[in-house]
């Protein structure tokens, strides 16, 4: 009897504790995020617990933990990763009229299992004094022979490149995408190596003339402790290519509610908060990204890179075409 009573009290107290927290698995690790989470705690009284790791590790952890996972919210980058989380059955549908109304349809899962919170563009970065910027028009054209030996880009096992190729597939189909990838391989200044920042550095140091990179890395390099990154990026500028009949390639970071979230209501509140007017600007600013909420401006630095027309294909297609993209990269011998 006593045992039962104690057990009952324990269960009760732990469920009260659970009701006042939200457990977040996130790939993000910025001071501004911490500030935002504090804002959420003050506003709602819900404590935010964050587990940080790389995207792949978080998905693996969620899979392994299964029903026992304490995770409520998954925050990760690249639509293909969110799609993967959904396909693996790690997320659940969110019923939120706020998110459905305010996050554009192309920036959320078609079954409402994840929503974009920030946007980034995958662009070309060139030397300020190079003049090559005038030749850059479309992504399609980057594969033309006039850029032979001039492009530096990271390897094809990277999700950002896979998503760019997925977008190409969505616009023009598999065959065209293969031809395009082969054209880019011919145009490479070197065998792919390093991350996006390494490509920007390479061009700054005279290897190739066009780097392909995500916009926020320019912000990260400008604000870097490492002088070699600051010096390299000071020589560079962004050029926004577009898809023929489309816009500049967009990718996202976003969030979903975990399948077995113990604090589902809090999880939805938390994601709604990150998509709120108050939070959007700061949340995007932390990683030099673009807010998803209409009417919210990017930071002064990000805005200084210029305006561009966004491609509006659905982020769902980046996930759907991912397997094809990986195969096409292989065929094209994009290392
Ligand atoms: Fe990144």
PDB file of N, CA, C and O in Angstrom, residues 201-254:
ATOM      1  N   UNK A 201      37.467  30.169 -49.717  1.00  0.00           N
ATOM      2  CA  UNK A 201      38.894  30.422 -49.475  1.00  0.00           C
ATOM      3  C   UNK A 201      39.727  30.108 -50.720  1.00  0.00           C
ATOM      4  O   UNK A 201      40.632  30.852 -51.082  1.00  0.00           O
ATOM      5  N   UNK A 202      39.390  28.974 -51.361  1.00  0.00           N
ATOM      6  CA  UNK A 202      40.141  28.542 -52.544  1.00  0.00           C
ATOM      7  C   UNK A 202      40.103  29.630 -53.620  1.00  0.00           C
ATOM      8  O   UNK A 202      41.146  30.010 -54.167  1.00  0.00           O
ATOM      9  N   UNK A 203      38.898  30.126 -53.904  1.00  0.00           N
ATOM     10  CA  UNK A 203      38.774  31.150 -54.948  1.00  0.00           C
ATOM     11  C   UNK A 203      39.521  32.429 -54.521  1.00  0.00           C
ATOM     12  O   UNK A 203      40.220  33.056 -55.324  1.00  0.00           O
ATOM     13  N   UNK A 204      39.414  32.786 -53.247  1.00  0.00           N
ATOM     14  CA  UNK A 204      40.130  33.969 -52.742  1.00  0.00           C
ATOM     15  C   UNK A 204      41.633  33.809 -52.959  1.00  0.00           C
ATOM     16  O   UNK A 204      42.343  34.773 -53.232  1.00  0.00           O
ATOM     17  N   UNK A 205      42.095  32.547 -52.888  1.00  0.00           N
ATOM     18  CA  UNK A 205      43.526  32.283 -53.048  1.00  0.00           C
ATOM     19  C   UNK A 205      43.910  31.908 -54.478  1.00  0.00           C
ATOM     20  O   UNK A 205      44.991  31.386 -54.727  1.00  0.00           O
ATOM     21  N   UNK A 206      42.998  32.119 -55.408  1.00  0.00           N
ATOM     22  CA  UNK A 206      43.351  31.940 -56.812  1.00  0.00           C
ATOM     23  C   UNK A 206      43.097  30.567 -57.402  1.00  0.00           C
ATOM     24  O   UNK A 206      43.485  30.278 -58.529  1.00  0.00           O
ATOM     25  N   UNK A 207      42.440  29.664 -56.649  1.00  0.00           N
ATOM     26  CA  UNK A 207      42.074  28.361 -57.215  1.00  0.00           C
ATOM     27  C   UNK A 207      40.650  28.461 -57.745  1.00  0.00           C
ATOM     28  O   UNK A 207      39.701  28.558 -56.976  1.00  0.00           O
ATOM     29  N   UNK A 208      40.490  28.459 -59.068  1.00  0.00           N
ATOM     30  CA  UNK A 208      39.166  28.603 -59.657  1.00  0.00           C
ATOM     31  C   UNK A 208      38.647  30.021 -59.513  1.00  0.00           C
ATOM     32  O   UNK A 208      39.290  30.867 -58.867  1.00  0.00           O
ATOM     33  N   UNK A 209      37.502  30.269 -60.119  1.00  0.00           N
ATOM     34  CA  UNK A 209      36.956  31.637 -60.085  1.00  0.00           C
ATOM     35  C   UNK A 209      35.577  31.715 -59.450  1.00  0.00           C
ATOM     36  O   UNK A 209      35.103  32.782 -59.094  1.00  0.00           O
ATOM     37  N   UNK A 210      34.899  30.550 -59.355  1.00  0.00           N
ATOM     38  CA  UNK A 210      33.530  30.550 -58.826  1.00  0.00           C
ATOM     39  C   UNK A 210      33.412  29.494 -57.728  1.00  0.00           C
ATOM     40  O   UNK A 210      33.644  28.309 -57.980  1.00  0.00           O
ATOM     41  N   UNK A 211      33.064  29.911 -56.535  1.00  0.00           N
ATOM     42  CA  UNK A 211      32.807  28.961 -55.446  1.00  0.00           C
ATOM     43  C   UNK A 211      31.300  28.813 -55.291  1.00  0.00           C
ATOM     44  O   UNK A 211      30.554  29.781 -55.459  1.00  0.00           O
ATOM     45  N   UNK A 212      30.859  27.614 -54.990  1.00  0.00           N
ATOM     46  CA  UNK A 212      29.439  27.402 -54.672  1.00  0.00           C
ATOM     47  C   UNK A 212      29.338  27.208 -53.157  1.00  0.00           C
ATOM     48  O   UNK A 212      30.050  26.372 -52.580  1.00  0.00           O
ATOM     49  N   UNK A 213      28.480  28.005 -52.528  1.00  0.00           N
ATOM     50  CA  UNK A 213      28.388  27.950 -51.061  1.00  0.00           C
ATOM     51  C   UNK A 213      27.038  28.468 -50.591  1.00  0.00           C
ATOM     52  O   UNK A 213      26.339  29.168 -51.321  1.00  0.00           O
ATOM     53  N   UNK A 214      26.698  28.136 -49.363  1.00  0.00           N
ATOM     54  CA  UNK A 214      25.495  28.686 -48.742  1.00  0.00           C
ATOM     55  C   UNK A 214      25.786  30.094 -48.229  1.00  0.00           C
ATOM     56  O   UNK A 214      26.879  30.356 -47.726  1.00  0.00           O
ATOM     57  N   UNK A 215      24.782  30.943 -48.335  1.00  0.00           N
ATOM     58  CA  UNK A 215      24.969  32.355 -47.985  1.00  0.00           C
ATOM     59  C   UNK A 215      25.509  32.580 -46.572  1.00  0.00           C
ATOM     60  O   UNK A 215      26.383  33.407 -46.368  1.00  0.00           O
ATOM     61  N   UNK A 216      24.997  31.820 -45.586  1.00  0.00           N
ATOM     62  CA  UNK A 216      25.347  32.146 -44.204  1.00  0.00           C
ATOM     63  C   UNK A 216      26.828  31.948 -43.892  1.00  0.00           C
ATOM     64  O   UNK A 216      27.359  32.536 -42.950  1.00  0.00           O
ATOM     65  N   UNK A 217      27.511  31.123 -44.713  1.00  0.00           N
ATOM     66  CA  UNK A 217      28.946  30.934 -44.468  1.00  0.00           C
ATOM     67  C   UNK A 217      29.729  32.218 -44.685  1.00  0.00           C
ATOM     68  O   UNK A 217      30.779  32.422 -44.071  1.00  0.00           O
ATOM     69  N   UNK A 218      29.209  33.086 -45.539  1.00  0.00           N
ATOM     70  CA  UNK A 218      29.860  34.379 -45.749  1.00  0.00           C
ATOM     71  C   UNK A 218      29.812  35.167 -44.430  1.00  0.00           C
ATOM     72  O   UNK A 218      30.813  35.740 -43.996  1.00  0.00           O
ATOM     73  N   UNK A 219      28.650  35.152 -43.777  1.00  0.00           N
ATOM     74  CA  UNK A 219      28.516  35.804 -42.478  1.00  0.00           C
ATOM     75  C   UNK A 219      29.425  35.187 -41.433  1.00  0.00           C
ATOM     76  O   UNK A 219      30.072  35.881 -40.650  1.00  0.00           O
ATOM     77  N   UNK A 220      29.499  33.854 -41.440  1.00  0.00           N
ATOM     78  CA  UNK A 220      30.352  33.159 -40.471  1.00  0.00           C
ATOM     79  C   UNK A 220      31.816  33.494 -40.688  1.00  0.00           C
ATOM     80  O   UNK A 220      32.592  33.601 -39.745  1.00  0.00           O
ATOM     81  N   UNK A 221      32.220  33.635 -41.955  1.00  0.00           N
ATOM     82  CA  UNK A 221      33.623  33.939 -42.249  1.00  0.00           C
ATOM     83  C   UNK A 221      33.957  35.380 -41.868  1.00  0.00           C
ATOM     84  O   UNK A 221      35.036  35.649 -41.339  1.00  0.00           O
ATOM     85  N   UNK A 222      33.029  36.298 -42.130  1.00  0.00           N
ATOM     86  CA  UNK A 222      33.247  37.705 -41.776  1.00  0.00           C
ATOM     87  C   UNK A 222      33.414  37.840 -40.270  1.00  0.00           C
ATOM     88  O   UNK A 222      34.245  38.588 -39.787  1.00  0.00           O
ATOM     89  N   UNK A 223      32.638  37.082 -39.527  1.00  0.00           N
ATOM     90  CA  UNK A 223      32.657  37.171 -38.064  1.00  0.00           C
ATOM     91  C   UNK A 223      33.522  36.099 -37.417  1.00  0.00           C
ATOM     92  O   UNK A 223      33.255  35.681 -36.307  1.00  0.00           O
ATOM     93  N   UNK A 224      34.550  35.656 -38.113  1.00  0.00           N
ATOM     94  CA  UNK A 224      35.346  34.546 -37.602  1.00  0.00           C
ATOM     95  C   UNK A 224      36.549  34.991 -36.772  1.00  0.00           C
ATOM     96  O   UNK A 224      37.128  36.038 -37.011  1.00  0.00           O
ATOM     97  N   UNK A 225      36.909  34.159 -35.791  1.00  0.00           N
ATOM     98  CA  UNK A 225      38.102  34.417 -34.984  1.00  0.00           C
ATOM     99  C   UNK A 225      39.355  34.240 -35.836  1.00  0.00           C
ATOM    100  O   UNK A 225      40.374  34.868 -35.609  1.00  0.00           O
ATOM    101  N   UNK A 226      39.249  33.341 -36.804  1.00  0.00           N
ATOM    102  CA  UNK A 226      40.380  32.979 -37.657  1.00  0.00           C
ATOM    103  C   UNK A 226      40.601  34.054 -38.741  1.00  0.00           C
ATOM    104  O   UNK A 226      39.764  34.258 -39.609  1.00  0.00           O
ATOM    105  N   UNK A 227      41.750  34.700 -38.658  1.00  0.00           N
ATOM    106  CA  UNK A 227      42.041  35.819 -39.561  1.00  0.00           C
ATOM    107  C   UNK A 227      42.058  35.380 -41.028  1.00  0.00           C
ATOM    108  O   UNK A 227      41.661  36.137 -41.917  1.00  0.00           O
ATOM    109  N   UNK A 228      42.510  34.145 -41.266  1.00  0.00           N
ATOM    110  CA  UNK A 228      42.603  33.694 -42.663  1.00  0.00           C
ATOM    111  C   UNK A 228      41.216  33.622 -43.306  1.00  0.00           C
ATOM    112  O   UNK A 228      41.060  33.853 -44.505  1.00  0.00           O
ATOM    113  N   UNK A 229      40.195  33.324 -42.503  1.00  0.00           N
ATOM    114  CA  UNK A 229      38.829  33.318 -43.035  1.00  0.00           C
ATOM    115  C   UNK A 229      38.348  34.744 -43.304  1.00  0.00           C
ATOM    116  O   UNK A 229      37.733  35.024 -44.330  1.00  0.00           O
ATOM    117  N   UNK A 230      38.632  35.636 -42.359  1.00  0.00           N
ATOM    118  CA  UNK A 230      38.220  37.040 -42.544  1.00  0.00           C
ATOM    119  C   UNK A 230      38.914  37.655 -43.759  1.00  0.00           C
ATOM    120  O   UNK A 230      38.292  38.346 -44.551  1.00  0.00           O
ATOM    121  N   UNK A 231      40.213  37.392 -43.892  1.00  0.00           N
ATOM    122  CA  UNK A 231      40.968  37.950 -45.020  1.00  0.00           C
ATOM    123  C   UNK A 231      40.452  37.410 -46.347  1.00  0.00           C
ATOM    124  O   UNK A 231      40.328  38.147 -47.323  1.00  0.00           O
ATOM    125  N   UNK A 232      40.162  36.120 -46.375  1.00  0.00           N
ATOM    126  CA  UNK A 232      39.682  35.505 -47.620  1.00  0.00           C
ATOM    127  C   UNK A 232      38.335  36.105 -48.021  1.00  0.00           C
ATOM    128  O   UNK A 232      38.159  36.554 -49.157  1.00  0.00           O
ATOM    129  N   UNK A 233      37.417  36.155 -47.096  1.00  0.00           N
ATOM    130  CA  UNK A 233      36.059  36.582 -47.439  1.00  0.00           C
ATOM    131  C   UNK A 233      36.008  38.085 -47.787  1.00  0.00           C
ATOM    132  O   UNK A 233      35.133  38.520 -48.538  1.00  0.00           O
ATOM    133  N   UNK A 234      36.962  38.839 -47.284  1.00  0.00           N
ATOM    134  CA  UNK A 234      37.001  40.277 -47.588  1.00  0.00           C
ATOM    135  C   UNK A 234      37.201  40.535 -49.081  1.00  0.00           C
ATOM    136  O   UNK A 234      36.832  41.584 -49.592  1.00  0.00           O
ATOM    137  N   UNK A 235      37.770  39.540 -49.767  1.00  0.00           N
ATOM    138  CA  UNK A 235      38.014  39.691 -51.207  1.00  0.00           C
ATOM    139  C   UNK A 235      36.825  39.246 -52.055  1.00  0.00           C
ATOM    140  O   UNK A 235      36.874  39.317 -53.283  1.00  0.00           O
ATOM    141  N   UNK A 236      35.800  38.738 -51.389  1.00  0.00           N
ATOM    142  CA  UNK A 236      34.757  38.019 -52.129  1.00  0.00           C
ATOM    143  C   UNK A 236      33.391  38.707 -52.080  1.00  0.00           C
ATOM    144  O   UNK A 236      33.105  39.485 -51.191  1.00  0.00           O
ATOM    145  N   UNK A 237      32.582  38.363 -53.062  1.00  0.00           N
ATOM    146  CA  UNK A 237      31.175  38.803 -53.009  1.00  0.00           C
ATOM    147  C   UNK A 237      30.245  37.709 -53.538  1.00  0.00           C
ATOM    148  O   UNK A 237      30.671  36.820 -54.275  1.00  0.00           O
ATOM    149  N   UNK A 238      28.995  37.837 -53.138  1.00  0.00           N
ATOM    150  CA  UNK A 238      27.987  36.857 -53.534  1.00  0.00           C
ATOM    151  C   UNK A 238      27.345  37.263 -54.856  1.00  0.00           C
ATOM    152  O   UNK A 238      27.046  38.435 -55.067  1.00  0.00           O
ATOM    153  N   UNK A 239      27.147  36.286 -55.730  1.00  0.00           N
ATOM    154  CA  UNK A 239      26.303  36.485 -56.912  1.00  0.00           C
ATOM    155  C   UNK A 239      25.170  35.470 -56.804  1.00  0.00           C
ATOM    156  O   UNK A 239      25.418  34.295 -56.539  1.00  0.00           O
ATOM    157  N   UNK A 240      23.949  35.921 -56.985  1.00  0.00           N
ATOM    158  CA  UNK A 240      22.786  35.033 -56.844  1.00  0.00           C
ATOM    159  C   UNK A 240      22.371  34.485 -58.211  1.00  0.00           C
ATOM    160  O   UNK A 240      21.707  35.191 -58.970  1.00  0.00           O
ATOM    161  N   UNK A 241      22.722  33.245 -58.539  1.00  0.00           N
ATOM    162  CA  UNK A 241      22.222  32.674 -59.793  1.00  0.00           C
ATOM    163  C   UNK A 241      20.747  32.310 -59.614  1.00  0.00           C
ATOM    164  O   UNK A 241      20.257  32.236 -58.483  1.00  0.00           O
ATOM    165  N   UNK A 242      20.065  32.098 -60.721  1.00  0.00           N
ATOM    166  CA  UNK A 242      18.667  31.635 -60.650  1.00  0.00           C
ATOM    167  C   UNK A 242      18.508  30.404 -61.533  1.00  0.00           C
ATOM    168  O   UNK A 242      19.330  30.160 -62.411  1.00  0.00           O
ATOM    169  N   UNK A 243      17.469  29.644 -61.282  1.00  0.00           N
ATOM    170  CA  UNK A 243      17.092  28.601 -62.231  1.00  0.00           C
ATOM    171  C   UNK A 243      16.370  29.278 -63.390  1.00  0.00           C
ATOM    172  O   UNK A 243      15.639  30.256 -63.177  1.00  0.00           O
ATOM    173  N   UNK A 244      16.589  28.773 -64.601  1.00  0.00           N
ATOM    174  CA  UNK A 244      15.812  29.259 -65.740  1.00  0.00           C
ATOM    175  C   UNK A 244      14.349  29.086 -65.352  1.00  0.00           C
ATOM    176  O   UNK A 244      13.962  28.021 -64.880  1.00  0.00           O
ATOM    177  N   UNK A 245      13.560  30.100 -65.553  1.00  0.00           N
ATOM    178  CA  UNK A 245      12.141  30.057 -65.158  1.00  0.00           C
ATOM    179  C   UNK A 245      11.936  29.826 -63.664  1.00  0.00           C
ATOM    180  O   UNK A 245      10.906  29.306 -63.250  1.00  0.00           O
ATOM    181  N   UNK A 246      12.926  30.153 -62.873  1.00  0.00           N
ATOM    182  CA  UNK A 246      12.761  30.004 -61.428  1.00  0.00           C
ATOM    183  C   UNK A 246      13.546  31.086 -60.702  1.00  0.00           C
ATOM    184  O   UNK A 246      13.776  32.165 -61.241  1.00  0.00           O
ATOM    185  N   UNK A 247      13.956  30.784 -59.488  1.00  0.00           N
ATOM    186  CA  UNK A 247      14.721  31.752 -58.704  1.00  0.00           C
ATOM    187  C   UNK A 247      15.965  31.118 -58.124  1.00  0.00           C
ATOM    188  O   UNK A 247      16.413  30.053 -58.562  1.00  0.00           O
ATOM    189  N   UNK A 248      16.521  31.777 -57.129  1.00  0.00           N
ATOM    190  CA  UNK A 248      17.728  31.287 -56.461  1.00  0.00           C
ATOM    191  C   UNK A 248      17.376  30.111 -55.542  1.00  0.00           C
ATOM    192  O   UNK A 248      16.363  30.150 -54.838  1.00  0.00           O
ATOM    193  N   UNK A 249      18.247  29.093 -55.564  1.00  0.00           N
ATOM    194  CA  UNK A 249      17.983  27.875 -54.793  1.00  0.00           C
ATOM    195  C   UNK A 249      17.958  28.150 -53.285  1.00  0.00           C
ATOM    196  O   UNK A 249      18.913  28.664 -52.721  1.00  0.00           O
ATOM    197  N   UNK A 250      16.846  27.759 -52.690  1.00  0.00           N
ATOM    198  CA  UNK A 250      16.613  27.979 -51.265  1.00  0.00           C
ATOM    199  C   UNK A 250      16.623  26.640 -50.532  1.00  0.00           C
ATOM    200  O   UNK A 250      16.130  25.645 -51.048  1.00  0.00           O
ATOM    201  N   UNK A 251      17.203  26.665 -49.357  1.00  0.00           N
ATOM    202  CA  UNK A 251      17.072  25.525 -48.465  1.00  0.00           C
ATOM    203  C   UNK A 251      16.675  26.084 -47.103  1.00  0.00           C
ATOM    204  O   UNK A 251      16.560  27.296 -46.941  1.00  0.00           O
ATOM    205  N   UNK A 252      16.417  25.213 -46.161  1.00  0.00           N
ATOM    206  CA  UNK A 252      15.857  25.691 -44.896  1.00  0.00           C
ATOM    207  C   UNK A 252      16.525  25.044 -43.690  1.00  0.00           C
ATOM    208  O   UNK A 252      17.196  24.016 -43.805  1.00  0.00           O
ATOM    209  N   UNK A 253      16.333  25.675 -42.540  1.00  0.00           N
ATOM    210  CA  UNK A 253      16.454  24.906 -41.305  1.00  0.00           C
ATOM    211  C   UNK A 253      15.040  24.903 -40.729  1.00  0.00           C
ATOM    212  O   UNK A 253      14.253  25.819 -40.962  1.00  0.00           O
ATOM    213  N   UNK A 254      14.702  23.852 -40.043  1.00  0.00           N
ATOM    214  CA  UNK A 254      13.322  23.755 -39.591  1.00  0.00           C
ATOM    215  C   UNK A 254      13.169  22.828 -38.409  1.00  0.00           C
ATOM    216  O   UNK A 254      14.142  22.267 -37.897  1.00  0.00           O
TER     217      UNK A 254
END
